[in-house]
PDB file of N, CA and C in Angstrom:
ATOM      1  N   UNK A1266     -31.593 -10.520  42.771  1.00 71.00           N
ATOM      2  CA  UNK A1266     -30.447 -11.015  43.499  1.00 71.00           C
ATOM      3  C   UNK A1266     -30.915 -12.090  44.484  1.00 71.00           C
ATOM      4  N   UNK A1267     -30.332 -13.157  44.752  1.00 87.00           N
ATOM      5  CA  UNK A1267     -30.590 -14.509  45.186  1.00 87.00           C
ATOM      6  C   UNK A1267     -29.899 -13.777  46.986  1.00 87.00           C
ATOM      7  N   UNK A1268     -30.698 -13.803  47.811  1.00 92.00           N
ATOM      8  CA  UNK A1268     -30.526 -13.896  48.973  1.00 92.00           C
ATOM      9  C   UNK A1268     -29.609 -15.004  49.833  1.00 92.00           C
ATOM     10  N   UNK A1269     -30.076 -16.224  49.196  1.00 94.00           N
ATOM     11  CA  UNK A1269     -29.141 -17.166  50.099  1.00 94.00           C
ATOM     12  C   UNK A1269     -27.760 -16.787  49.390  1.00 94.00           C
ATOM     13  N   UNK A1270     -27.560 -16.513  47.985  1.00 93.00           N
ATOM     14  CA  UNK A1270     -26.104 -16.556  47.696  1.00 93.00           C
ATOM     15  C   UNK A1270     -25.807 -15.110  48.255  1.00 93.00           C
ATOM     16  N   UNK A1271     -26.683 -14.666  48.471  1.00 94.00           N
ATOM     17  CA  UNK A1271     -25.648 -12.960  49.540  1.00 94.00           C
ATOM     18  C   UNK A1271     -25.509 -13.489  50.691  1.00 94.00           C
ATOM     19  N   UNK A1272     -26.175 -14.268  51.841  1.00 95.00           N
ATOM     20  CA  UNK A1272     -25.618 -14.930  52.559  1.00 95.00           C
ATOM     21  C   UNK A1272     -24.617 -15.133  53.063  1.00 95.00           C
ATOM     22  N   UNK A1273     -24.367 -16.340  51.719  1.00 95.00           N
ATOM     23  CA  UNK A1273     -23.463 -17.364  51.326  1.00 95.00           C
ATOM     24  C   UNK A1273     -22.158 -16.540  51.558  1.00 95.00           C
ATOM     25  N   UNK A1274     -22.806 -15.619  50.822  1.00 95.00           N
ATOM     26  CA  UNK A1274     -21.212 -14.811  50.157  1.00 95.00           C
ATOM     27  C   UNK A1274     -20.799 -14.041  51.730  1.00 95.00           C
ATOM     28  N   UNK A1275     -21.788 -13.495  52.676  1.00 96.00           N
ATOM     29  CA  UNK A1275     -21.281 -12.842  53.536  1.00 96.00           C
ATOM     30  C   UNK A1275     -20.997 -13.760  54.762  1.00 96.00           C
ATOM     31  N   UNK A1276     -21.444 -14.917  54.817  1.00 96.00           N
ATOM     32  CA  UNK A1276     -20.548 -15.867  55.947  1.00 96.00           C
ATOM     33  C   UNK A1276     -19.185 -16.650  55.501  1.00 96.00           C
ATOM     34  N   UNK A1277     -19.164 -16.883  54.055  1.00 95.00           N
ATOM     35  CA  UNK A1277     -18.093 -16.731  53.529  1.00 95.00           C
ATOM     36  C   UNK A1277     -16.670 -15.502  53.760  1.00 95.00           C
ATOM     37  N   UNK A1278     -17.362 -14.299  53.396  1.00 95.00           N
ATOM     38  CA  UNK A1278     -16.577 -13.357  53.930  1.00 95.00           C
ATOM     39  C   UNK A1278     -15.757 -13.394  55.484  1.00 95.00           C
ATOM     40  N   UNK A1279     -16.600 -13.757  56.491  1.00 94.00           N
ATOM     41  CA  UNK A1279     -15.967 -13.739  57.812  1.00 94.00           C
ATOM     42  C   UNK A1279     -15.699 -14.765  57.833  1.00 94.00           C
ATOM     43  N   UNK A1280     -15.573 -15.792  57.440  1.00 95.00           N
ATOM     44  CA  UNK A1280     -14.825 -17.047  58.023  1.00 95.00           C
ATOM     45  C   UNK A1280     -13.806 -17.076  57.066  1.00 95.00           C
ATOM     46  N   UNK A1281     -13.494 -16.574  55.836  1.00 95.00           N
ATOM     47  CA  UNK A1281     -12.291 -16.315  55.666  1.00 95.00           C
ATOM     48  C   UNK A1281     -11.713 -14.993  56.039  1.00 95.00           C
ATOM     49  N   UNK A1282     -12.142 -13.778  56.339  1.00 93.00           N
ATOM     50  CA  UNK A1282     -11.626 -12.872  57.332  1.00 93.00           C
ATOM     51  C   UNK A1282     -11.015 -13.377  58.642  1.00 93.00           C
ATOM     52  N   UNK A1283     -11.765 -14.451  59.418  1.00 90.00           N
ATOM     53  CA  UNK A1283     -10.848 -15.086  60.583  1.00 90.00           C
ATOM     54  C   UNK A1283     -10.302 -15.998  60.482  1.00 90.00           C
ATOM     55  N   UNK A1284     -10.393 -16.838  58.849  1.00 92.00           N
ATOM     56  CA  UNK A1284      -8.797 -17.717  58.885  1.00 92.00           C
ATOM     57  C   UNK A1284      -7.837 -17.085  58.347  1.00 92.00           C
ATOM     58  N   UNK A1285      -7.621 -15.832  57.885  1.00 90.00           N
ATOM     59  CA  UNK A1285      -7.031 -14.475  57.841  1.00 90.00           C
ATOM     60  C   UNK A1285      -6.052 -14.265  58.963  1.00 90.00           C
ATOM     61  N   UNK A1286      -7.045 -13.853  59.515  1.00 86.00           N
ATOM     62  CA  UNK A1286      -6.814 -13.266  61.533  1.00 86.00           C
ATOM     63  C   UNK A1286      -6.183 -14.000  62.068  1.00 86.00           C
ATOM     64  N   UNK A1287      -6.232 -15.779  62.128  1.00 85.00           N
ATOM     65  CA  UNK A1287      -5.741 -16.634  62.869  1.00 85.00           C
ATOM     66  C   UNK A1287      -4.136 -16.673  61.480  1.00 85.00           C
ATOM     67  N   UNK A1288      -4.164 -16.959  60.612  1.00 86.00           N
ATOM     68  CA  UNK A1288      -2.564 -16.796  60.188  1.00 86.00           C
ATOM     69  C   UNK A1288      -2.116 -16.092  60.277  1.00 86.00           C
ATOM     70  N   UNK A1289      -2.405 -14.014  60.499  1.00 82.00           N
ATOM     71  CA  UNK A1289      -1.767 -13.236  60.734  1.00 82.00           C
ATOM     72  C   UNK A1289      -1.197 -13.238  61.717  1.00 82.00           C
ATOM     73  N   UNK A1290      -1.805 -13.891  62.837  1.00 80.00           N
ATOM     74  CA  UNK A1290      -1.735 -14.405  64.067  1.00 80.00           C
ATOM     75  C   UNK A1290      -0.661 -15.026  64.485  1.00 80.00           C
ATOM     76  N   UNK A1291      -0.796 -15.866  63.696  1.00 81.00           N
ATOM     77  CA  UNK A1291       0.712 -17.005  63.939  1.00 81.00           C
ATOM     78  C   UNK A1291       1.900 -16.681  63.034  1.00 81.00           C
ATOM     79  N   UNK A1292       1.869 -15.951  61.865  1.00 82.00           N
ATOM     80  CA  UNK A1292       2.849 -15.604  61.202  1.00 82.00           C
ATOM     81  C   UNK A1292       3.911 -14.654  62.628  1.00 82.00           C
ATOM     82  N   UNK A1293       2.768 -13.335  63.216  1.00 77.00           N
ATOM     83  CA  UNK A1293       3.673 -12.496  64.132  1.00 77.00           C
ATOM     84  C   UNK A1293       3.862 -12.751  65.176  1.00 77.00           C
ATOM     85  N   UNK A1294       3.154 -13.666  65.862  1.00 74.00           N
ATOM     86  CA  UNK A1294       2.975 -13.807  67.047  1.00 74.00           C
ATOM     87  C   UNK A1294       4.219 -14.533  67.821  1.00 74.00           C
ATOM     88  N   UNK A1295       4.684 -14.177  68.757  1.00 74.00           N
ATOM     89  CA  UNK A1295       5.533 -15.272  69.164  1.00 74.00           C
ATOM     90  C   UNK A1295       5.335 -15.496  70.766  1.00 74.00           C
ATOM     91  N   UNK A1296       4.413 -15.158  71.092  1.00 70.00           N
ATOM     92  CA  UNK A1296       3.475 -15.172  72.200  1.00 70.00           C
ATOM     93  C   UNK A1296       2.165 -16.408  72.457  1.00 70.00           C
ATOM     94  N   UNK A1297       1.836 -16.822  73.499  1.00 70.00           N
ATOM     95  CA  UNK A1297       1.138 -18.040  73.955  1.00 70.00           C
ATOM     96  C   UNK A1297      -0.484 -17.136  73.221  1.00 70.00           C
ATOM     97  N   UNK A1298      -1.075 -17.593  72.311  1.00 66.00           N
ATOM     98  CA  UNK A1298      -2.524 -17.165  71.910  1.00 66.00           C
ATOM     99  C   UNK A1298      -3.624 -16.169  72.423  1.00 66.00           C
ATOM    100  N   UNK A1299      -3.751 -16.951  73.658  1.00 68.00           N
ATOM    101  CA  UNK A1299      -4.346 -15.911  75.042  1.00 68.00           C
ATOM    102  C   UNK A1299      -4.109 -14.455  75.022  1.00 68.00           C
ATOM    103  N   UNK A1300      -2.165 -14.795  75.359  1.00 70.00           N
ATOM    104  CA  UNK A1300      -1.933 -13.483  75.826  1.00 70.00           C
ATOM    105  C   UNK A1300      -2.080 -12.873  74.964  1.00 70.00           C
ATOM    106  N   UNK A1301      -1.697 -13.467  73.714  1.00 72.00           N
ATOM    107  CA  UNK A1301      -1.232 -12.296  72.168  1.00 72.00           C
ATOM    108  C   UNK A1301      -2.640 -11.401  71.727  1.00 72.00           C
ATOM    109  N   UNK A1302      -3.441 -12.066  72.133  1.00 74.00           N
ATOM    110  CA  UNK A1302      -4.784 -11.688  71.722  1.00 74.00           C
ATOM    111  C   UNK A1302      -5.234 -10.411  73.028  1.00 74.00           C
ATOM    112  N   UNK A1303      -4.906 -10.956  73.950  1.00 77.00           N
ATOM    113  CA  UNK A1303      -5.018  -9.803  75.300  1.00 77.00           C
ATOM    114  C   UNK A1303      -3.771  -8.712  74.684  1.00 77.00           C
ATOM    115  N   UNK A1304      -2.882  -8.621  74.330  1.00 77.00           N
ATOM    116  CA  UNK A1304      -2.128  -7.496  74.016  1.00 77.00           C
ATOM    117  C   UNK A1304      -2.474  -6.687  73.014  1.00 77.00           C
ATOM    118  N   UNK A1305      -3.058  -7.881  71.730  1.00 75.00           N
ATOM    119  CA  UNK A1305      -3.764  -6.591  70.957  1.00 75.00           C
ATOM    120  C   UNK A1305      -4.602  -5.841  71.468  1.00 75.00           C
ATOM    121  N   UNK A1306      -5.490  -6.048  72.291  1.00 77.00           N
ATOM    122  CA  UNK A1306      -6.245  -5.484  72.579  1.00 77.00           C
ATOM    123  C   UNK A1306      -6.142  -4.563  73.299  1.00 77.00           C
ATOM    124  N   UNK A1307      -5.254  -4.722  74.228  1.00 76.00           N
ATOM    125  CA  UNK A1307      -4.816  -3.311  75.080  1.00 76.00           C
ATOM    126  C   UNK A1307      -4.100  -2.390  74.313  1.00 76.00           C
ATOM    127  N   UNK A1308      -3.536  -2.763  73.538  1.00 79.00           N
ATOM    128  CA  UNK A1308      -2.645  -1.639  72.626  1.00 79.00           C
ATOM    129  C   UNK A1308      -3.062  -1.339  71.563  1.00 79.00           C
ATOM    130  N   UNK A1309      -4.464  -1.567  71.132  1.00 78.00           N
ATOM    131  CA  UNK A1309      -5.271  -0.898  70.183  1.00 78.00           C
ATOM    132  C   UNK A1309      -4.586  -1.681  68.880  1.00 78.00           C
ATOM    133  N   UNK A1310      -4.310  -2.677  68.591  1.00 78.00           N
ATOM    134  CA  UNK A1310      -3.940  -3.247  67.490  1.00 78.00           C
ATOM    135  C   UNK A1310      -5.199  -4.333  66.745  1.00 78.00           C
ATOM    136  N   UNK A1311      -5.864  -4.499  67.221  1.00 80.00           N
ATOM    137  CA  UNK A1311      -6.731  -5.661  67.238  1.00 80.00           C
ATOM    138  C   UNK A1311      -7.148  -5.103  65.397  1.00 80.00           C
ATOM    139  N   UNK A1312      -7.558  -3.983  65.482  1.00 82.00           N
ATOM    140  CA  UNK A1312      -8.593  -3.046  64.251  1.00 82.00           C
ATOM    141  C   UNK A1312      -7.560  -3.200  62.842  1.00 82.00           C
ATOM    142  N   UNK A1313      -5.966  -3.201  63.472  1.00 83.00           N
ATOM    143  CA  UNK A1313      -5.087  -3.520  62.084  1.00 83.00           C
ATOM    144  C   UNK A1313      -4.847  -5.171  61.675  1.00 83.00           C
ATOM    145  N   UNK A1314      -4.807  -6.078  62.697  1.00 83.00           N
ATOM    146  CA  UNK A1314      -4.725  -7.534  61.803  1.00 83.00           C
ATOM    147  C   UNK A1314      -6.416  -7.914  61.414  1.00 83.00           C
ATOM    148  N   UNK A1315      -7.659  -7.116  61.872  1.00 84.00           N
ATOM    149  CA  UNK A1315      -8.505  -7.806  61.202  1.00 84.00           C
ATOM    150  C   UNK A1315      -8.336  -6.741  59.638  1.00 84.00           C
ATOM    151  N   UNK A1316      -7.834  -5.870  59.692  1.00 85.00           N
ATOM    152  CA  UNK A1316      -7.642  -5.204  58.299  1.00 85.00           C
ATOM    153  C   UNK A1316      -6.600  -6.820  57.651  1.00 85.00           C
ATOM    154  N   UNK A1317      -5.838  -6.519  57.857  1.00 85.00           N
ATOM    155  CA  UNK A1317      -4.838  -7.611  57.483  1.00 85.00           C
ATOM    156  C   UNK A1317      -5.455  -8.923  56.861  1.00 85.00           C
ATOM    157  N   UNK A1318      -6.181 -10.078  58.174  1.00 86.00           N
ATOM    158  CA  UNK A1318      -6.968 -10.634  58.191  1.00 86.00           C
ATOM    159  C   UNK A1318      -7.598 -10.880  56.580  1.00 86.00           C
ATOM    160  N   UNK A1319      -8.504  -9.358  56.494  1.00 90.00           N
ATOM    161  CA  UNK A1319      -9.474  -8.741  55.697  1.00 90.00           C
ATOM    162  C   UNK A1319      -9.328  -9.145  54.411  1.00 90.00           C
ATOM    163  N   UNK A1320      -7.294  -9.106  53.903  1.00 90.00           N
ATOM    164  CA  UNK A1320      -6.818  -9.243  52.507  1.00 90.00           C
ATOM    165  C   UNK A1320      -7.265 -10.381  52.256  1.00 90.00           C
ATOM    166  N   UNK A1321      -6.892 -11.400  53.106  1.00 91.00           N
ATOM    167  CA  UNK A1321      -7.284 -12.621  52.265  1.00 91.00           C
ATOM    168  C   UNK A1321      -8.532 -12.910  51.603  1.00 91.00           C
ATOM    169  N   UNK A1322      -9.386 -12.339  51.943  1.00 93.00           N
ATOM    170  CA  UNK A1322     -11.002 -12.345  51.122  1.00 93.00           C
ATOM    171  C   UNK A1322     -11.127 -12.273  49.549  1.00 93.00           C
ATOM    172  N   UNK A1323      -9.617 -11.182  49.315  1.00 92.00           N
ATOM    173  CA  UNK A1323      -9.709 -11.080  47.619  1.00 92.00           C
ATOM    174  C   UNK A1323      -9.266 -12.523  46.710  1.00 92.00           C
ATOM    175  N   UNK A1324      -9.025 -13.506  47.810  1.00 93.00           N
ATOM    176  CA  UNK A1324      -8.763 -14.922  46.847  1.00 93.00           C
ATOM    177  C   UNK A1324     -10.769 -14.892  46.241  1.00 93.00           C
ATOM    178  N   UNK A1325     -11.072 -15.592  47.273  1.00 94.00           N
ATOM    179  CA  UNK A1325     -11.973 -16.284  47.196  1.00 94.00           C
ATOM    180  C   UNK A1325     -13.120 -15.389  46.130  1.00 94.00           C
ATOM    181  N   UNK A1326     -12.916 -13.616  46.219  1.00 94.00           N
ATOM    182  CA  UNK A1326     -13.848 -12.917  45.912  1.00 94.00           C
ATOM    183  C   UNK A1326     -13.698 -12.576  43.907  1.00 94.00           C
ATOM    184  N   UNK A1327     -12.272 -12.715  43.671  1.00 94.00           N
ATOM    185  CA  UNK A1327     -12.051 -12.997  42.139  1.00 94.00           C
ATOM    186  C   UNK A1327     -12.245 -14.324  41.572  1.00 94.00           C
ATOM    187  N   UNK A1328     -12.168 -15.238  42.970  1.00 94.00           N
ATOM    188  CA  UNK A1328     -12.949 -16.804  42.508  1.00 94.00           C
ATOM    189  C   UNK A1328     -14.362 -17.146  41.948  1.00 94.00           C
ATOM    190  N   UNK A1329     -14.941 -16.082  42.565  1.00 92.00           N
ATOM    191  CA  UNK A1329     -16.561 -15.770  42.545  1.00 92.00           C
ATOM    192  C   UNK A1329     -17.440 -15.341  41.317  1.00 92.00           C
ATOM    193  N   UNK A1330     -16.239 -14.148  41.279  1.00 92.00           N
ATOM    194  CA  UNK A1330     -16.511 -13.206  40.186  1.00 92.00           C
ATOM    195  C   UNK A1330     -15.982 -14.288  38.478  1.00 92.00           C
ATOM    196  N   UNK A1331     -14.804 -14.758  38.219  1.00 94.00           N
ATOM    197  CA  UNK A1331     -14.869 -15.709  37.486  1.00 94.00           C
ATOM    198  C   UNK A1331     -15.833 -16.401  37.436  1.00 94.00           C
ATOM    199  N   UNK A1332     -16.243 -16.972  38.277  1.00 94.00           N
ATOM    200  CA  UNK A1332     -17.613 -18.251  38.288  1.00 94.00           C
ATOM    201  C   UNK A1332     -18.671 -17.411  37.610  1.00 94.00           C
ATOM    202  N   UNK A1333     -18.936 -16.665  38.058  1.00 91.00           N
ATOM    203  CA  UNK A1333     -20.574 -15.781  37.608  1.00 91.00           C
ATOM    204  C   UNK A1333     -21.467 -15.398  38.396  1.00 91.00           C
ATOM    205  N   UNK A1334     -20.444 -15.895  40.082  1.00 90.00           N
ATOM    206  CA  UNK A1334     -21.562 -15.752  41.427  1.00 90.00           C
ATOM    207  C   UNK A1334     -21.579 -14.281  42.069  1.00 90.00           C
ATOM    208  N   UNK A1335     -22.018 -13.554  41.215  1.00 92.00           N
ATOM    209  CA  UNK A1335     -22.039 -11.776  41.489  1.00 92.00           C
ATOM    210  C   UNK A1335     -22.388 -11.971  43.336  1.00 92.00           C
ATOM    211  N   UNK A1336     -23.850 -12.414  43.442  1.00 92.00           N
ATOM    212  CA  UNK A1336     -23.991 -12.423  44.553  1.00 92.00           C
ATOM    213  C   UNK A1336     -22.888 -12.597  45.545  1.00 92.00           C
ATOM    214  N   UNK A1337     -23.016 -13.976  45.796  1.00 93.00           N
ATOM    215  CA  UNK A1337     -21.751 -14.397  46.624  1.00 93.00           C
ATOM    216  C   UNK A1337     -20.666 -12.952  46.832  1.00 93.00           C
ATOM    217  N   UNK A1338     -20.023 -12.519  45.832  1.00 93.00           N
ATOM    218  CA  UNK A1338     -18.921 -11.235  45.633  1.00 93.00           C
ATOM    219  C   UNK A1338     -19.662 -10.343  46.467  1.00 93.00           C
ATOM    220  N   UNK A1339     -20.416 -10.186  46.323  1.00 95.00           N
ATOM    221  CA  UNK A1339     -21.219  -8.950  46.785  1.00 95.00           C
ATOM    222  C   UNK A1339     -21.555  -9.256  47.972  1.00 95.00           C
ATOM    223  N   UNK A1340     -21.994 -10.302  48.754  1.00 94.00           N
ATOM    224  CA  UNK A1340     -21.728 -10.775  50.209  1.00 94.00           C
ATOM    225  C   UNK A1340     -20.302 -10.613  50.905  1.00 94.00           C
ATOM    226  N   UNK A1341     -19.106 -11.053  50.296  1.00 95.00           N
ATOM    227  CA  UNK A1341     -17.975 -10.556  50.469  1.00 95.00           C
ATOM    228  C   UNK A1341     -17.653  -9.450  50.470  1.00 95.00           C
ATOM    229  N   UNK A1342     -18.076  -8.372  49.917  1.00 94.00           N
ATOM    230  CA  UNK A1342     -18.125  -7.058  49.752  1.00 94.00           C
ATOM    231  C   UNK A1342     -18.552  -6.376  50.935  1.00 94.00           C
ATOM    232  N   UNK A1343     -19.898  -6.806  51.245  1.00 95.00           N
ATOM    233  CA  UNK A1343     -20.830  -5.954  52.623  1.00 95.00           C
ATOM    234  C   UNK A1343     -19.679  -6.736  54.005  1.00 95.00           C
ATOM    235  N   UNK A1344     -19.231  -8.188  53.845  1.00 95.00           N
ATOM    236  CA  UNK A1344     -19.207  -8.491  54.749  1.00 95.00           C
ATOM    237  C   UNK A1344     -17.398  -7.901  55.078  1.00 95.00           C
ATOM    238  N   UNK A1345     -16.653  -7.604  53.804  1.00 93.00           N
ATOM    239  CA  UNK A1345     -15.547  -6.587  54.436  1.00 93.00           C
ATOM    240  C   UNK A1345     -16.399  -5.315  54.795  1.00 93.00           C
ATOM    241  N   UNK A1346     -17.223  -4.278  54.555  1.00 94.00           N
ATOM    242  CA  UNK A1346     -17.409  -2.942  54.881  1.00 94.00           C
ATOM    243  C   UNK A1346     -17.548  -3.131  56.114  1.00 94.00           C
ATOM    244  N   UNK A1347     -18.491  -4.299  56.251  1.00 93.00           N
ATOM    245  CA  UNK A1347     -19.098  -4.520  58.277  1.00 93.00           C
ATOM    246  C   UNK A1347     -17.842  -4.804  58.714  1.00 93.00           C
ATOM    247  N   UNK A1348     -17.051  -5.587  58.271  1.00 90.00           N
ATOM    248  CA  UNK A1348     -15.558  -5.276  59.013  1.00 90.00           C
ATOM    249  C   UNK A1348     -14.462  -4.197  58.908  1.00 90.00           C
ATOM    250  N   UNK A1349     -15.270  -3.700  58.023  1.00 87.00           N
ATOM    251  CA  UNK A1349     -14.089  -2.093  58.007  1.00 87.00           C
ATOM    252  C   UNK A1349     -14.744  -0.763  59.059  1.00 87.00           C
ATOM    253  N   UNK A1350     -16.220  -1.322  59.325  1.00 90.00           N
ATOM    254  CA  UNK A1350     -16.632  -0.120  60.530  1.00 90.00           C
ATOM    255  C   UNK A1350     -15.820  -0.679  61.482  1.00 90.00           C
ATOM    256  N   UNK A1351     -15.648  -2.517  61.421  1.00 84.00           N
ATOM    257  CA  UNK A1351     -15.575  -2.347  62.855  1.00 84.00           C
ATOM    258  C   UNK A1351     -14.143  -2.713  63.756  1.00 84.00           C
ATOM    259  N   UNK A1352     -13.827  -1.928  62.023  1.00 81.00           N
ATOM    260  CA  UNK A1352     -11.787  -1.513  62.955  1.00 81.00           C
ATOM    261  C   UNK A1352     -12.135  -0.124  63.260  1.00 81.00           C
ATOM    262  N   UNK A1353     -13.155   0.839  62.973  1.00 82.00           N
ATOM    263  CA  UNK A1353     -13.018   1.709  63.650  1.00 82.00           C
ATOM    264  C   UNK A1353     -12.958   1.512  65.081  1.00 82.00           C
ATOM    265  N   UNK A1354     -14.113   0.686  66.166  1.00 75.00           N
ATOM    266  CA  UNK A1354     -14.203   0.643  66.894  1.00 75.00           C
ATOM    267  C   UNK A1354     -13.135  -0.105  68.249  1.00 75.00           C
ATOM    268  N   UNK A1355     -12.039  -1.078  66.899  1.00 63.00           N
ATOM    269  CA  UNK A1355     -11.316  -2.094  67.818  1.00 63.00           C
ATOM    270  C   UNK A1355     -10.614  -1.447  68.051  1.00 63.00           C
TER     271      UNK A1355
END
């Protein structure tokens, strides 16, 4: 297994996990950014839009898998689990 394409595949993963986050964002939000982001957080919501967020990963990750870039998929893979511990914590 090619290391840079697990990488690849897992900084891939979070930067489409947070252009995820930022449209879930603006789809619900009807609040100034700042605050909306300070409210999730006090009200324990933060852990459900990066779930949310999270969906969009399955574009890019059946894109992958067509191509033949197992790796890459499999960077996407670890890099949702590391974001699925860490709605436990949000």
């Amino acid at each position: 297994m090619n290391k840079k394409e697990l990488i690849l595949g897992f900084a891939l993963g979070l930067l489409t996990t947070g252009a995820g986050l930022l449209l879930v964002a603006l789809l619900f939000s009807f609040l100034s950014p700042n605050f909306h982001w300070q409210s999730l957080w006090n009200r324990d919501l933060l852990g459900k839009y990066i779930a949310l967020g999270s969906l969009l990963n399955l574009l890019p990750f059946f894109i992958l898998l067509s191509r033949k870039k197992e790796a890459m998929g499999y960077g996407i893979i670890i890099a949702v689990a590391v974001l699925t511990l860490s709605t436990l914590f949000f």
